[in-house]
One Martini backbone bead per residue (centre of mass of N, CA, C, O) as a GRO file, in nm:
protein
  140
    1MET     BB    1   1.673   6.303   0.094
    2MET     BB    2   1.481   6.080   0.056
    3GLU     BB    3   1.701   5.857  -0.024
    4ARG     BB    4   1.943   5.911   0.203
    5ILE     BB    5   1.736   5.784   0.389
    6SER     BB    6   1.689   5.497   0.293
    7GLN     BB    7   2.015   5.436   0.273
    8GLU     BB    8   2.053   5.426   0.616
    9TRP     BB    9   1.802   5.196   0.682
   10PHE     BB   10   1.951   4.990   0.446
   11ARG     BB   11   2.210   4.960   0.633
   12ARG     BB   12   2.096   4.892   0.914
   13ALA     BB   13   1.949   4.626   0.795
   14LYS     BB   14   2.212   4.494   0.679
   15ASN     BB   15   2.325   4.518   1.016
   16GLU     BB   16   2.116   4.361   1.103
   17ILE     BB   17   2.014   4.093   1.312
   18ASP     BB   18   1.761   4.128   1.424
   19PRO     BB   19   1.437   4.042   1.256
   20TYR     BB   20   1.268   4.283   1.362
   21TYR     BB   21   1.465   4.540   1.303
   22LYS     BB   22   1.534   4.463   1.043
   23PHE     BB   23   1.223   4.463   0.928
   24MET     BB   24   1.195   4.783   1.023
   25SER     BB   25   1.397   4.917   0.835
   26ILE     BB   26   1.350   4.855   0.550
   27TYR     BB   27   1.064   4.943   0.563
   28MET     BB   28   1.199   5.263   0.629
   29ALA     BB   29   1.316   5.272   0.307
   30LEU     BB   30   1.049   5.221   0.150
   31ASN     BB   31   0.867   5.417   0.237
   32PHE     BB   32   0.985   5.643   0.121
   33LEU     BB   33   0.969   5.577  -0.185
   34TYR     BB   34   0.622   5.492  -0.231
   35ASN     BB   35   0.491   5.763  -0.139
   36PHE     BB   36   0.544   5.962  -0.419
   37ASP     BB   37   0.302   5.818  -0.441
   38ARG     BB   38  -0.072   5.916  -0.421
   39ILE     BB   39  -0.235   5.637  -0.576
   40GLY     BB   40  -0.365   5.453  -0.366
   41THR     BB   41  -0.278   5.237  -0.119
   42GLU     BB   42  -0.065   5.157   0.035
   43ARG     BB   43  -0.031   4.845  -0.033
   44GLU     BB   44  -0.047   4.931  -0.362
   45ARG     BB   45   0.177   5.127  -0.371
   46MET     BB   46   0.369   4.920  -0.272
   47CYS     BB   47   0.342   4.691  -0.475
   48LYS     BB   48   0.455   4.855  -0.715
   49TYR     BB   49   0.693   4.936  -0.678
   50LEU     BB   50   0.800   4.614  -0.608
   51CYS     BB   51   0.722   4.522  -0.891
   52ASN     BB   52   0.908   4.751  -1.076
   53GLU     BB   53   1.188   4.671  -0.941
   54ALA     BB   54   1.186   4.422  -1.007
   55LYS     BB   55   1.183   4.414  -1.324
   56GLU     BB   56   1.383   4.642  -1.345
   57HIS     BB   57   1.594   4.402  -1.199
   58SER     BB   58   1.498   4.084  -1.255
   59TYR     BB   59   1.365   3.926  -1.045
   60GLN     BB   60   1.342   3.617  -0.915
   61TRP     BB   61   1.169   3.461  -0.673
   62LYS     BB   62   1.284   3.213  -0.461
   63PRO     BB   63   1.160   2.937  -0.264
   64VAL     BB   64   1.197   2.791  -0.032
   65SER     BB   65   1.078   2.544   0.069
   66ASN     BB   66   1.012   2.640   0.399
   67SER     BB   67   0.849   2.870   0.345
   68GLU     BB   68   0.621   3.063   0.481
   69PHE     BB   69   0.443   3.180   0.250
   70ILE     BB   70   0.394   2.893   0.138
   71LYS     BB   71   0.261   2.761   0.319
   72SER     BB   72   0.061   2.936   0.489
   73PRO     BB   73  -0.122   3.237   0.530
   74VAL     BB   74  -0.110   3.515   0.575
   75VAL     BB   75  -0.252   3.731   0.840
   76ASP     BB   76  -0.477   3.988   0.901
   77MET     BB   77  -0.582   4.058   1.247
   78LYS     BB   78  -0.745   4.224   1.198
   79TYR     BB   79  -0.932   4.128   0.976
   80MET     BB   80  -0.898   3.825   0.868
   81LYS     BB   81  -0.815   3.752   0.646
   82GLU     BB   82  -0.575   3.568   0.351
   83TYR     BB   83  -0.225   3.558   0.238
   84PRO     BB   84  -0.149   3.419  -0.042
   85VAL     BB   85   0.097   3.261  -0.173
   86LYS     BB   86   0.241   3.238  -0.484
   87LYS     BB   87   0.468   3.137  -0.730
   88GLY     BB   88   0.620   3.373  -0.893
   89ASP     BB   89   0.385   3.552  -0.732
   90LEU     BB   90   0.465   3.921  -0.639
   91GLU     BB   91   0.216   4.014  -0.548
   92SER     BB   92   0.132   3.830  -0.306
   93LEU     BB   93   0.381   3.858  -0.130
   94PHE     BB   94   0.357   4.154  -0.085
   95LYS     BB   95   0.064   4.161   0.052
   96ALA     BB   96   0.217   3.999   0.308
   97ILE     BB   97   0.436   4.182   0.370
   98TYR     BB   98   0.268   4.377   0.446
   99THR     BB   99   0.107   4.207   0.669
  100VAL     BB  100   0.366   4.219   0.820
  101ARG     BB  101   0.361   4.470   0.917
  102CYS     BB  102   0.082   4.543   0.993
  103ASN     BB  103   0.131   4.323   1.265
  104LEU     BB  104   0.404   4.430   1.374
  105PHE     BB  105   0.313   4.774   1.385
  106HIS     BB  106   0.009   4.668   1.517
  107GLY     BB  107   0.095   4.408   1.775
  108ASN     BB  108   0.045   4.121   1.632
  109LYS     BB  109   0.313   4.033   1.699
  110MET     BB  110   0.503   3.762   1.815
  111LEU     BB  111   0.835   3.711   1.956
  112GLY     BB  112   0.822   3.401   2.017
  113ASP     BB  113   0.724   3.314   1.717
  114VAL     BB  114   0.823   3.073   1.500
  115ARG     BB  115   0.633   3.209   1.239
  116ASP     BB  116   0.680   3.531   1.298
  117LYS     BB  117   1.008   3.521   1.303
  118ALA     BB  118   1.040   3.395   1.008
  119LEU     BB  119   0.879   3.608   0.831
  120VAL     BB  120   1.039   3.868   0.885
  121GLU     BB  121   1.295   3.765   0.812
  122GLU     BB  122   1.238   3.711   0.496
  123ALA     BB  123   1.068   3.980   0.464
  124ALA     BB  124   1.366   4.104   0.457
  125ASN     BB  125   1.553   3.988   0.249
  126ILE     BB  126   1.396   4.061   0.021
  127LEU     BB  127   1.389   4.322   0.013
  128ILE     BB  128   1.710   4.369   0.034
  129GLU     BB  129   1.704   4.227  -0.285
  130ILE     BB  130   1.528   4.463  -0.416
  131LEU     BB  131   1.684   4.728  -0.283
  132SER     BB  132   2.002   4.701  -0.396
  133SER     BB  133   1.993   4.878  -0.591
  134GLU     BB  134   1.850   5.136  -0.550
  135LEU     BB  135   2.049   5.187  -0.230
  136GLU     BB  136   2.364   5.069  -0.323
  137ILE     BB  137   2.648   5.188  -0.177
  138ALA     BB  138   2.947   5.207  -0.254
  139ASP     BB  139   3.259   5.175  -0.105
  140CYS     BB  140   3.530   5.454  -0.082
   0.00000   0.00000   0.00000
């Protein structure tokens, strides 16, 4: 049942044009998947799940030169904590993506801010790429 729910959110994300709705949809798909494990914080569970998926499917993040995640740290607007991302370090990337999620879901993202939009869009595309192996169903 949960996998079907995740697959529906995944399909919505892949078909969505608006980067904010795309991110929210792919995150809903991810949320169902990583919450089977109840050990650790939500950030830890999400990172653990994505690290396992990336390893299982040999995912290699190849950030473009203008990646917003590499340019400067993502700041958790609630706690004012920075999450820098190191090239090739998936755990730091996933922590930063979780921070993007927190800022967006808790109202700390500016819809008109160019960097916020770029972070949301890049994060959505990364999550879709990682979860494709898990959730994509061939069209019959």
